[in-house]
Every structure is written in C-alpha cells, then in structure tokens.
Coordinates of N, CA and C in Angstrom, one line a residue:
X1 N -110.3 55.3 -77.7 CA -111.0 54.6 -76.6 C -110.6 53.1 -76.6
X2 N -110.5 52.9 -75.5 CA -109.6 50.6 -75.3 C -110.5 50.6 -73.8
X3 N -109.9 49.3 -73.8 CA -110.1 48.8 -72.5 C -111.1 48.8 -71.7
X4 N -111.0 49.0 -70.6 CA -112.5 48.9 -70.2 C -112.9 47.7 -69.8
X5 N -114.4 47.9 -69.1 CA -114.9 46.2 -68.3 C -115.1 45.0 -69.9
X6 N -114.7 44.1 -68.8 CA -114.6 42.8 -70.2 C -113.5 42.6 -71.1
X7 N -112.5 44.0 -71.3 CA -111.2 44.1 -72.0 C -109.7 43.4 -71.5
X8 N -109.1 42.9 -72.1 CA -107.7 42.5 -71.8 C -106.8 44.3 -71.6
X9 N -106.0 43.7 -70.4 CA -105.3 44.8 -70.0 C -103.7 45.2 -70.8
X10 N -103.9 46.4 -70.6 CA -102.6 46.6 -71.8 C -101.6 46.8 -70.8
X11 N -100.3 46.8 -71.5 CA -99.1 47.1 -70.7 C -98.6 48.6 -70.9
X12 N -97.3 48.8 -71.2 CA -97.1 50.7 -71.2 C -96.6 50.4 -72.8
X13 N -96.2 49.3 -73.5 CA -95.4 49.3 -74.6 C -96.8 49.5 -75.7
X14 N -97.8 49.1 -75.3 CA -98.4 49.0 -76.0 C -99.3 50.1 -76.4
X15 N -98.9 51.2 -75.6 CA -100.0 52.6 -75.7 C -99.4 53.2 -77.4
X16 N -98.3 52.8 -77.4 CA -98.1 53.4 -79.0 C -98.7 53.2 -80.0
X17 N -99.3 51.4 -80.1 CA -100.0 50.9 -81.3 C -101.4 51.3 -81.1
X18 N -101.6 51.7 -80.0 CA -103.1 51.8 -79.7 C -102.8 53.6 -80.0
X19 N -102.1 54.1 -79.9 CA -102.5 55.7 -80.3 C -102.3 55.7 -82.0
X20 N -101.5 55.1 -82.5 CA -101.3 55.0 -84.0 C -102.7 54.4 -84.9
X21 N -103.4 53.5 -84.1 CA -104.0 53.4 -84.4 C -104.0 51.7 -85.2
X22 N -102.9 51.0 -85.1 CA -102.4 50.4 -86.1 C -103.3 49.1 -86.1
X23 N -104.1 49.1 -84.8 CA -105.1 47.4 -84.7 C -106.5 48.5 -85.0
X24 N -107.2 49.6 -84.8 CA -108.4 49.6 -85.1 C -109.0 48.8 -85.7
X25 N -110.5 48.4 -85.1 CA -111.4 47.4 -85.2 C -110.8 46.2 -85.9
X26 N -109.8 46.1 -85.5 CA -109.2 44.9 -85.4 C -109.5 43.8 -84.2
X27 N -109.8 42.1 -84.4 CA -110.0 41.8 -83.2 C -108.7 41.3 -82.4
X28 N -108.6 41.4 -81.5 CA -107.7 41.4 -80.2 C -107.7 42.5 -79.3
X29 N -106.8 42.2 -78.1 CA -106.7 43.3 -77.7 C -106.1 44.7 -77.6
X30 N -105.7 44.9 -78.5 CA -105.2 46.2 -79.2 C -106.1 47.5 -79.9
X31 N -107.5 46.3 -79.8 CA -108.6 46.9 -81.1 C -108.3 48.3 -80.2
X32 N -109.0 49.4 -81.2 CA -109.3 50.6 -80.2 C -110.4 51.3 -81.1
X33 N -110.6 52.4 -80.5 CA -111.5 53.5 -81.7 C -111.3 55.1 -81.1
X34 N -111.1 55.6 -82.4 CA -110.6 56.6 -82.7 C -111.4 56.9 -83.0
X35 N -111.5 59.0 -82.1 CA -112.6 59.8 -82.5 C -111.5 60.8 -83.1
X36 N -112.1 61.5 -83.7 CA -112.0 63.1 -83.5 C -112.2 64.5 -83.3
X37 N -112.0 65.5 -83.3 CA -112.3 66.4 -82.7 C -111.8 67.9 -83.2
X38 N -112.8 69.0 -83.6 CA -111.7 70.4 -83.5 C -112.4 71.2 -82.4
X39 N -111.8 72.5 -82.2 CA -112.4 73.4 -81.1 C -111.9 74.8 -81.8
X40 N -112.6 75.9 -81.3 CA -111.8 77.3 -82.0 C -112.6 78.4 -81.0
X41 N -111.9 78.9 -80.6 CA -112.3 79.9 -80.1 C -111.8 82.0 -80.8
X42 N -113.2 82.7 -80.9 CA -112.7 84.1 -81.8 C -112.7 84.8 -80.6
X43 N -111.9 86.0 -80.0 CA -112.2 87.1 -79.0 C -112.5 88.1 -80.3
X44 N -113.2 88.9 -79.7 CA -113.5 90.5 -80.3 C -113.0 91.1 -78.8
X45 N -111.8 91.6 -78.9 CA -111.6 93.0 -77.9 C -112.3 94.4 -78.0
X46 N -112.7 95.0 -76.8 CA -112.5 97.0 -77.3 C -114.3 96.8 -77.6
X47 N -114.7 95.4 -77.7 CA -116.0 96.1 -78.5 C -117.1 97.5 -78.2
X48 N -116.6 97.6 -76.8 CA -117.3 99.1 -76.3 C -117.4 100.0 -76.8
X49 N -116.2 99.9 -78.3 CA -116.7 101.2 -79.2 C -117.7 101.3 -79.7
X50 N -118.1 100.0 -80.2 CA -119.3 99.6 -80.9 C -120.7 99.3 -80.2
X51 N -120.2 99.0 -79.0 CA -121.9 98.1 -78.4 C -121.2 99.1 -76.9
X52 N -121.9 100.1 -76.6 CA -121.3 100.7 -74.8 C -122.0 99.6 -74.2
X53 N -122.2 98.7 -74.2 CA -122.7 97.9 -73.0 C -121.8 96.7 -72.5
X54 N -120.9 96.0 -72.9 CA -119.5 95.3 -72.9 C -118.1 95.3 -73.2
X55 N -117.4 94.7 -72.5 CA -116.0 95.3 -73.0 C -115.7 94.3 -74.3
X56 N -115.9 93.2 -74.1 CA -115.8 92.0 -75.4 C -116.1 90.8 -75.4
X57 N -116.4 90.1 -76.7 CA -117.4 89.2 -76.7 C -116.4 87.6 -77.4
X58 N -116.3 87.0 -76.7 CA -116.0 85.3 -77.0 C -116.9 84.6 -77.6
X59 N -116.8 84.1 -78.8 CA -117.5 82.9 -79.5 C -116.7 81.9 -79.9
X60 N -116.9 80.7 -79.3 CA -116.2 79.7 -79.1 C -117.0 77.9 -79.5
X61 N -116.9 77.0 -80.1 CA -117.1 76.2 -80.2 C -116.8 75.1 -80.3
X62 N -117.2 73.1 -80.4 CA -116.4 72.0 -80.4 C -117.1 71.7 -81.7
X63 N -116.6 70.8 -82.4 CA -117.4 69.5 -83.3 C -116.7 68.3 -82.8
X64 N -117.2 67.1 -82.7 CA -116.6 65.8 -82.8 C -117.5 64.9 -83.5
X65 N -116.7 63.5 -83.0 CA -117.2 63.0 -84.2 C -116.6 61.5 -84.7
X66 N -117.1 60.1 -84.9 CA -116.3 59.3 -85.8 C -115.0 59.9 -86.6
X67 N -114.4 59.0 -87.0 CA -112.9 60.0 -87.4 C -112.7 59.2 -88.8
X68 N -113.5 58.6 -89.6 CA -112.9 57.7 -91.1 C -113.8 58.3 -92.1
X69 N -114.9 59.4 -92.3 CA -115.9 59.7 -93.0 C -115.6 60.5 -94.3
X70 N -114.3 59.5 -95.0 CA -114.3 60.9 -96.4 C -113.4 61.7 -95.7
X71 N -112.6 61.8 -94.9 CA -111.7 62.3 -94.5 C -112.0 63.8 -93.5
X72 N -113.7 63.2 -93.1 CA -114.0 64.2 -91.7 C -115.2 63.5 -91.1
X73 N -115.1 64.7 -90.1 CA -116.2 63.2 -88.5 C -117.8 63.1 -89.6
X74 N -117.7 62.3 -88.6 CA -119.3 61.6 -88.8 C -120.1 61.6 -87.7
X75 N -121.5 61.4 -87.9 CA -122.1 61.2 -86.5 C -121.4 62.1 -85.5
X76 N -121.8 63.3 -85.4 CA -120.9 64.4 -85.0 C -122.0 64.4 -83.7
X77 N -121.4 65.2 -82.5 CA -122.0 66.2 -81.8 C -121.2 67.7 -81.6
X78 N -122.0 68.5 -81.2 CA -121.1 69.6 -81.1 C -121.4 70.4 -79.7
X79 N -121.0 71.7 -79.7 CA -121.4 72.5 -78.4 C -120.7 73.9 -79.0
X80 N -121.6 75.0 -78.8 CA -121.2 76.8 -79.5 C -121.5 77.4 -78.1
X81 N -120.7 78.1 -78.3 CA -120.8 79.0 -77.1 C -120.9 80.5 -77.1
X82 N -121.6 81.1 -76.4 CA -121.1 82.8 -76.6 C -120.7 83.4 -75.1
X83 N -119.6 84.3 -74.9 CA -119.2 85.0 -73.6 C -119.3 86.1 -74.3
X84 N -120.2 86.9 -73.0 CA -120.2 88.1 -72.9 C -118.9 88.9 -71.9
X85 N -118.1 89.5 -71.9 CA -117.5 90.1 -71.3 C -117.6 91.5 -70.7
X86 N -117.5 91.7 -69.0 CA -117.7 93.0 -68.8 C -119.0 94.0 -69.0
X87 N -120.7 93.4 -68.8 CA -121.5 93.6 -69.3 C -121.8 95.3 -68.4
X88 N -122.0 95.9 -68.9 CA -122.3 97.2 -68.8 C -121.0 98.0 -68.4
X89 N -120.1 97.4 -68.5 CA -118.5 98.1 -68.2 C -118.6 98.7 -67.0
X90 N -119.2 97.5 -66.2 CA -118.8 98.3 -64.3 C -117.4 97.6 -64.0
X91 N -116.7 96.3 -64.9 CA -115.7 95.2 -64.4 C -116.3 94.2 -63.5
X92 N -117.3 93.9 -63.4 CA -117.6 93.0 -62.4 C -118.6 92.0 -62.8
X93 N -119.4 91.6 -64.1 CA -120.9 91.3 -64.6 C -120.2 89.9 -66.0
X94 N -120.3 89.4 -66.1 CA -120.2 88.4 -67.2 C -121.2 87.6 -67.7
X95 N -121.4 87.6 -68.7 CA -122.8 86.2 -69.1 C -122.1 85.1 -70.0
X96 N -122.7 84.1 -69.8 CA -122.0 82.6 -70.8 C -123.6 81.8 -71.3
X97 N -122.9 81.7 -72.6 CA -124.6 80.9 -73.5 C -123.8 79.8 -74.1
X98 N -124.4 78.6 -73.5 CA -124.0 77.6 -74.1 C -125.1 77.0 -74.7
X99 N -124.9 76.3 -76.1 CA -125.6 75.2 -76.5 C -124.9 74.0 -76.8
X100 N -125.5 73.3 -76.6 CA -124.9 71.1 -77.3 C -126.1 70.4 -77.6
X101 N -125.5 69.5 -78.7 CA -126.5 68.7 -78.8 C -125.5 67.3 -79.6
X102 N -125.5 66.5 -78.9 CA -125.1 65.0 -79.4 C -125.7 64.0 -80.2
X103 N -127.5 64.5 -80.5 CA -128.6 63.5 -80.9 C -127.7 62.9 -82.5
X104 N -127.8 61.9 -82.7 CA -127.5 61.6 -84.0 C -128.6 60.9 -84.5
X105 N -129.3 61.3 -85.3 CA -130.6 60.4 -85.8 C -130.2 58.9 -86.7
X106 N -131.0 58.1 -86.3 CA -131.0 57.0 -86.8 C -129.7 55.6 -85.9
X107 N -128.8 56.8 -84.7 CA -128.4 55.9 -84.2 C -128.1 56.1 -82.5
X108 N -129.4 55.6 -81.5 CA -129.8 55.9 -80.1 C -128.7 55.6 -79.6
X109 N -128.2 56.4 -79.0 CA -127.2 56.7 -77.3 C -126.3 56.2 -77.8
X110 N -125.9 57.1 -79.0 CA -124.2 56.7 -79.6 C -123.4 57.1 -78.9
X111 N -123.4 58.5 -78.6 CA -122.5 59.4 -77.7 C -121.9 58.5 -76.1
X112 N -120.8 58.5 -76.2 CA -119.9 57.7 -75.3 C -120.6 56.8 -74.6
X113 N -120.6 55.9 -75.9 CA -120.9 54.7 -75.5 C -120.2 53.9 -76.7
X114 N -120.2 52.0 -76.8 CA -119.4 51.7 -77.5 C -119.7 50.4 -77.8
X115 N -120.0 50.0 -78.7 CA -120.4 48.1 -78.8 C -119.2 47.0 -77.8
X116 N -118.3 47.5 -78.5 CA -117.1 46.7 -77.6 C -116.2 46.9 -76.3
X117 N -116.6 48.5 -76.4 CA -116.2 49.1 -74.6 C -116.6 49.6 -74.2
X118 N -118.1 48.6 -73.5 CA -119.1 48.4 -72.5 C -118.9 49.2 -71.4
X119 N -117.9 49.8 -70.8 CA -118.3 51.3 -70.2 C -118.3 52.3 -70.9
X120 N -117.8 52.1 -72.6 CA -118.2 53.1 -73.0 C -116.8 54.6 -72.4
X121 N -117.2 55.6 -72.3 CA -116.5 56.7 -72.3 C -116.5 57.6 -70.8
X122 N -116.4 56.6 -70.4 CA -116.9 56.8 -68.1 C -115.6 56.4 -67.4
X123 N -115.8 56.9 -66.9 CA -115.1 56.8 -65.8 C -115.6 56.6 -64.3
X124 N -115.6 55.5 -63.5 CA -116.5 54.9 -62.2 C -118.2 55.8 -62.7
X125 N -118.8 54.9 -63.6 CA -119.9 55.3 -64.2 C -120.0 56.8 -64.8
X126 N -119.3 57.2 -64.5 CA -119.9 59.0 -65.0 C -118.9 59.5 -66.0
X127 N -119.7 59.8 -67.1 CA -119.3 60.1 -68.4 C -118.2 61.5 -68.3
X128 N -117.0 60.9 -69.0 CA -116.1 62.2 -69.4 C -116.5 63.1 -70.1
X129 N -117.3 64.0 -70.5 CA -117.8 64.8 -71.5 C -118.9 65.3 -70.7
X130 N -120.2 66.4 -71.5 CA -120.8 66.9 -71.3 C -121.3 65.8 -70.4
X131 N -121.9 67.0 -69.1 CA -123.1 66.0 -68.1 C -124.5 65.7 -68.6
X132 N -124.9 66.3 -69.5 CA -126.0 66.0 -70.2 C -126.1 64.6 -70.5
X133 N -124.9 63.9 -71.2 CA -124.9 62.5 -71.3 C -125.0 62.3 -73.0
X134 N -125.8 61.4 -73.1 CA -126.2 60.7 -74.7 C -126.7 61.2 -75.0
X135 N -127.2 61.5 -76.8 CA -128.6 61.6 -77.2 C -129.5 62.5 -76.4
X136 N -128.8 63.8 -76.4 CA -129.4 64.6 -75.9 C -129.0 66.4 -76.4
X137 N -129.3 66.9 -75.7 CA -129.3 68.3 -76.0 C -129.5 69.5 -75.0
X138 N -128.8 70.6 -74.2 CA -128.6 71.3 -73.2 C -128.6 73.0 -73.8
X139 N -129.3 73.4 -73.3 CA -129.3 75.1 -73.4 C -128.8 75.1 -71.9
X140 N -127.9 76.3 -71.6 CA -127.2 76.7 -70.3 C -127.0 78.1 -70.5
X141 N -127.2 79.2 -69.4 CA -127.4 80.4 -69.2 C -126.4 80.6 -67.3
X142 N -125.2 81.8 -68.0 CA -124.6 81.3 -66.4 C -124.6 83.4 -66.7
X143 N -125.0 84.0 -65.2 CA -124.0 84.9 -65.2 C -123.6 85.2 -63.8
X144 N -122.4 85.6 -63.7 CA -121.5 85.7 -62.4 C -121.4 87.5 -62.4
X145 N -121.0 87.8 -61.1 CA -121.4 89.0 -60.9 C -120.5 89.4 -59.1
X146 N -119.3 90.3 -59.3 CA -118.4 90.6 -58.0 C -119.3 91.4 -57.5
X147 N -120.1 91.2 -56.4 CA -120.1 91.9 -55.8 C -119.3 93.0 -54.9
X148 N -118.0 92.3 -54.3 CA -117.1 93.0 -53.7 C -115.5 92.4 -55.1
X149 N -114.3 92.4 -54.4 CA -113.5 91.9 -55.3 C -112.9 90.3 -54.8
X150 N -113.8 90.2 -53.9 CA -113.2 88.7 -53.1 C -114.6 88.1 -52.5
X151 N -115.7 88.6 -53.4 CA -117.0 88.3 -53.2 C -117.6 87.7 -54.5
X152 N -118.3 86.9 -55.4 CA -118.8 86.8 -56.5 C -120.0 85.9 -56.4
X153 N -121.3 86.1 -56.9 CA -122.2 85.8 -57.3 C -122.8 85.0 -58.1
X154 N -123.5 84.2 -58.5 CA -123.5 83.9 -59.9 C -125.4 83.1 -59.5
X155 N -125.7 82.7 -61.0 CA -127.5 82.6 -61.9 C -127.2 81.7 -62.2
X156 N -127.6 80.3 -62.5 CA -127.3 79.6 -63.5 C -128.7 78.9 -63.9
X157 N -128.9 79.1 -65.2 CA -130.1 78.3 -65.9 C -130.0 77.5 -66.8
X158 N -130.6 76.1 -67.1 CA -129.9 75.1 -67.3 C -131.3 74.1 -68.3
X159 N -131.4 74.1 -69.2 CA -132.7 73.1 -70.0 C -131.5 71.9 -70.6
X160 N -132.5 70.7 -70.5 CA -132.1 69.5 -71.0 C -133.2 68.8 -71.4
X161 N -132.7 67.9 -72.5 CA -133.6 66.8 -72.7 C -132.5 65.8 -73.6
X162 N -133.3 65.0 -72.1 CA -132.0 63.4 -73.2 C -133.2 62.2 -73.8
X163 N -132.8 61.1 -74.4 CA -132.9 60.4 -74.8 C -134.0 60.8 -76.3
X164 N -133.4 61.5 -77.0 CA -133.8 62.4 -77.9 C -134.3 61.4 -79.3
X165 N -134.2 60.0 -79.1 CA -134.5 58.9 -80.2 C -135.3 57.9 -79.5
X166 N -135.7 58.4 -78.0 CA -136.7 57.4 -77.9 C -138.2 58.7 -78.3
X167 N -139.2 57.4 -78.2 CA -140.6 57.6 -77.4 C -141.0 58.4 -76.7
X168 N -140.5 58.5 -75.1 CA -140.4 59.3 -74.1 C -139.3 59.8 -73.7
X169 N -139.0 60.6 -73.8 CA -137.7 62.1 -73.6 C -138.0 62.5 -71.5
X170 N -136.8 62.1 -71.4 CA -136.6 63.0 -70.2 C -136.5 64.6 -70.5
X171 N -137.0 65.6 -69.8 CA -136.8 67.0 -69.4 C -136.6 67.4 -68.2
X172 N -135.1 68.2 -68.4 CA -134.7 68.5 -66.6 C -134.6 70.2 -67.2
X173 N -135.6 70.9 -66.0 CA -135.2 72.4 -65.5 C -134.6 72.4 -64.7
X174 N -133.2 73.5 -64.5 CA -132.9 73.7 -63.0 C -132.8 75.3 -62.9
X175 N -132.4 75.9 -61.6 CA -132.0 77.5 -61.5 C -131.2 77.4 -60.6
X176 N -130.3 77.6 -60.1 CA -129.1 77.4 -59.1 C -128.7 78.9 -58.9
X177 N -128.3 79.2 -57.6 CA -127.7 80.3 -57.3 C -126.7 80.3 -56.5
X178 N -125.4 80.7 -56.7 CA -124.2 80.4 -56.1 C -123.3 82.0 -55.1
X179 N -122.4 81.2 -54.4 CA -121.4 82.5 -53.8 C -120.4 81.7 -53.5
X180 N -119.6 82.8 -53.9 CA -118.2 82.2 -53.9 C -117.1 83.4 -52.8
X181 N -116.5 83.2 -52.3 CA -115.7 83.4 -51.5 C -114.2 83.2 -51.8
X182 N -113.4 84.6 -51.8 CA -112.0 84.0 -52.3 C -111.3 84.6 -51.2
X183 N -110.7 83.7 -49.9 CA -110.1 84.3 -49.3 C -108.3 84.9 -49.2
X184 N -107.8 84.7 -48.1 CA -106.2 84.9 -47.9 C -105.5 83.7 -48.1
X185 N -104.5 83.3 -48.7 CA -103.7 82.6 -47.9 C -104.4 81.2 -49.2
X186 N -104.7 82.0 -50.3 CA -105.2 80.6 -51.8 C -106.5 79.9 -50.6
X187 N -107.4 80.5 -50.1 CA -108.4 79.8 -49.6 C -110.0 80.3 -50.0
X188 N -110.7 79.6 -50.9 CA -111.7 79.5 -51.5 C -113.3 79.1 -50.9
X189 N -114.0 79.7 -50.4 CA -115.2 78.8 -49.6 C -116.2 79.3 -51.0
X190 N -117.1 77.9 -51.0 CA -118.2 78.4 -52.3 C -119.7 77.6 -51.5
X191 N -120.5 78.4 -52.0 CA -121.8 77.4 -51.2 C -123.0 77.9 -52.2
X192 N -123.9 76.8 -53.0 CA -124.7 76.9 -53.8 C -126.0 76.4 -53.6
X193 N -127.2 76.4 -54.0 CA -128.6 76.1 -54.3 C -129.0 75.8 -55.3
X194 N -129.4 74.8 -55.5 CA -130.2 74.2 -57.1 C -131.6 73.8 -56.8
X195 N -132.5 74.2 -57.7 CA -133.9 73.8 -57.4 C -134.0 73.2 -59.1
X196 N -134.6 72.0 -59.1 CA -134.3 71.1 -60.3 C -136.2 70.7 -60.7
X197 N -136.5 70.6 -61.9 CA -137.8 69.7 -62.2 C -137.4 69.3 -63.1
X198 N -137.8 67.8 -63.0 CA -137.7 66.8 -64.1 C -138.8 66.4 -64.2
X199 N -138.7 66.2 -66.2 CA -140.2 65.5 -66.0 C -140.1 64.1 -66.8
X200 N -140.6 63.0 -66.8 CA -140.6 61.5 -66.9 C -139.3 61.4 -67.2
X201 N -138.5 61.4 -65.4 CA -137.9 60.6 -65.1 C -137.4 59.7 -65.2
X202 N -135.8 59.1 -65.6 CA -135.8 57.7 -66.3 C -136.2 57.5 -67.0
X203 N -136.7 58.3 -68.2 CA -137.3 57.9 -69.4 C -139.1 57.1 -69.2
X204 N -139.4 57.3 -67.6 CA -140.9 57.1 -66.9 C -142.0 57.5 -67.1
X205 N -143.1 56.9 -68.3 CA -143.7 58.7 -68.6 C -144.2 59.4 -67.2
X206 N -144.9 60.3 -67.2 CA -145.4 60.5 -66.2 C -144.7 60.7 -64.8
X207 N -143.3 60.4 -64.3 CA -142.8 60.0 -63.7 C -142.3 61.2 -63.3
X208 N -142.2 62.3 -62.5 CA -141.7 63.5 -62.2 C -141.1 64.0 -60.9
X209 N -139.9 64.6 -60.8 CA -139.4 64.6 -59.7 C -139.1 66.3 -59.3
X210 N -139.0 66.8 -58.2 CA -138.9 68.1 -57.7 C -137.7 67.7 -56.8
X211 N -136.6 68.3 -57.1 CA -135.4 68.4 -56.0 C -135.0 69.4 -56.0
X212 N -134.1 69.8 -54.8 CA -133.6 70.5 -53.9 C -132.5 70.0 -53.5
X213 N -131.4 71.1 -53.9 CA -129.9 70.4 -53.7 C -128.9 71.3 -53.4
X214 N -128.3 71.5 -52.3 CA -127.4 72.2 -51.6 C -125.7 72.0 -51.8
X215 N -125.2 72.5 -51.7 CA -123.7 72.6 -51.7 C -122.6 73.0 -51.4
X216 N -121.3 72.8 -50.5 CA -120.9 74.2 -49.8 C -119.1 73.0 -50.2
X217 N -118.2 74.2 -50.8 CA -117.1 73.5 -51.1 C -116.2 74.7 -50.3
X218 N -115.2 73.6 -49.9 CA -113.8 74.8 -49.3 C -112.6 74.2 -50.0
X219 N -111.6 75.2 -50.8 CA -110.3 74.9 -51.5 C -109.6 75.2 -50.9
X220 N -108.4 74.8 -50.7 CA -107.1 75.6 -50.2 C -105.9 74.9 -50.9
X221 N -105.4 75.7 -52.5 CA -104.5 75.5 -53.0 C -103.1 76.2 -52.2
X222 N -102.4 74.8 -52.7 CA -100.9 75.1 -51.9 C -100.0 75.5 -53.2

C-alpha cells in the first residue's frame, strides 16, 4: 500500500523499492506497507459415490494479514468458503457458502484503512476487497440454477454486520433474485432485484432503512 490522498507521487523507477520493501515505515515518500496473504482451494471430485446428491464439493479459503508477526500475519481477516457442485445431479443447480470476518479486537476499522494512507485501500472511495467493508463480518448464501442452457437463475442471501467494535453495530439483510441471459454472438443480458433491511443505519441507533433495488446489465464481449 503507498500513495494516496496527501502522498508525494512516485515515478516508474521507484515501484521496485516500494515492492522490495526497502523504505517500510520509513519517513519519506517511499514509506509503504506491506500486507500479506495465502489462499487455497481443495476440490473433492466423483463425490456422488458417496453423497448421490452432488457431483463435487470445493472448500476454499483466504487469511490475510500484517506481514512482520514472528514471521506470520497479524491482525488477520479471513473468508472460508464452501461450493457445492451439481446439487442433485440434474447438471444445472449449484450452491456457494461464504463466510468473512475482518473484526480485529482491540483495533476499530483496521481493515483497509491506514494512519498514513488516508484513502486507505479504495479506490474513488470504494474499497478493493470484500464489500462488507471494515470491522465487520458477512454470512452469504448464493444458488444459481439453468433453467434452460442459455437461461440461469439464481437466490442470493446475504447477512452483515459492520462496525463490530463500536457501541452500535449496523445490520444489513438482503434477498436478491437474478436472470441471466446468455445470448449469440458473446451477448449477455442480466436483470436483478434486491430487497435490503438495514438496521441503525450509519451506525444511527434506531435509524432503519427498507430498500428496493433493481438492475438490468447487457455484455457484449468482443
């Protein structure tokens, strides 16, 4: 992480000392900070011998993290995942379980954010990483479903709660239901529904919002 609002601008020579790492929290403009990160994903293929109700199951996960701790991350967040594959072996049915959680106790809205680079881990305000955000934590439930082979379906259910080291905690529900359309010619139409409840808003107590949010995308890869 460099640069950023308030930071001196680097040139192209300089991306090497800043990936080496060679000024960390060093002052000037060179300083940077270094995270790190693993990820691993296991397939089980064939599982139908064992379970007739799918063809195979993905368990996949992240950790990250500070990168100087005794020689592993610190102040970690992570995210596990489970895919279902092929649920009742018609070929058409999938489910995905995600969990994350970034809270690090004892130190509020660490997660891409930064004492010295005040945007922090954004990009035109909106964080690179989970949409959840800081100091928080997301259960996610998706399953997609072909109805035809150029028709697909999908559920998605979604719990949050951020600001998980204050006082008052935001909680967002949503349920979204989607279709997707894959036409001729690499042409994509998708059109979605989300019905959302949040409750104290902005970290507001009391403060609770009910939305309604539509969406209709068209791709056409060349």
């Amino acid at each position: 992480m460099f640069g950023g609002e308030g930071r001196k601008g680097l040139n192209i020579w300089d991306f090497w000392d800043v990936f080496w790492a060679s000024e960390e929290n060093k002052p000037g403009r060179l300083n940077n900070n270094q995270l790190g990160s693993v990820d691993f994903s296991f397939r089980i293929p064939k599982i139908d011998k064992i379970l007739p109700v799918l063809s195979s199951i993905v368990v996949y996960g992240e950790l990250a993290g500070e990168d100087e701790a005794g020689g592993f991350f610190s102040r970690t967040g992570y995210l596990s995942g489970l895919f279902l594959g092929d649920l009742f072996l018609t070929g058409r049915t999938d489910l995905r379980i995600e969990y994350a959680n970034n809270h690090v106790s004892g130190h509020p809205n660490l997660w891409y954010s930064h004492s010295v680079y005040k945007s922090g881990y954004t990009y035109e305000d909106r964080v690179i990483g989970h949409h959840m955000g800081s100091d928080a934590k997301s259960l996610f439930f998706l399953i997609t479903h072909y109805l035809y082979d150029n028709l697909m379906l999908c559920t998605e259910l979604v719990s949050e709660k951020r600001g998980l080291s204050n006082d008052v905690k935001e909680t967002t529900q949503h349920v979204a239901f989607g279709v997707t359309f894959f036409g001729q010619d690499h042409l994509q139409l998708k059109g979605s529904y989300r019905y959302e409840y949040i409750d104290n808003y902005e970290f507001v107590p009391d403060e609770n919002q009910k939305n309604n949010v539509g969406q209709f995308e068209v791709t056409l890869s060349f």
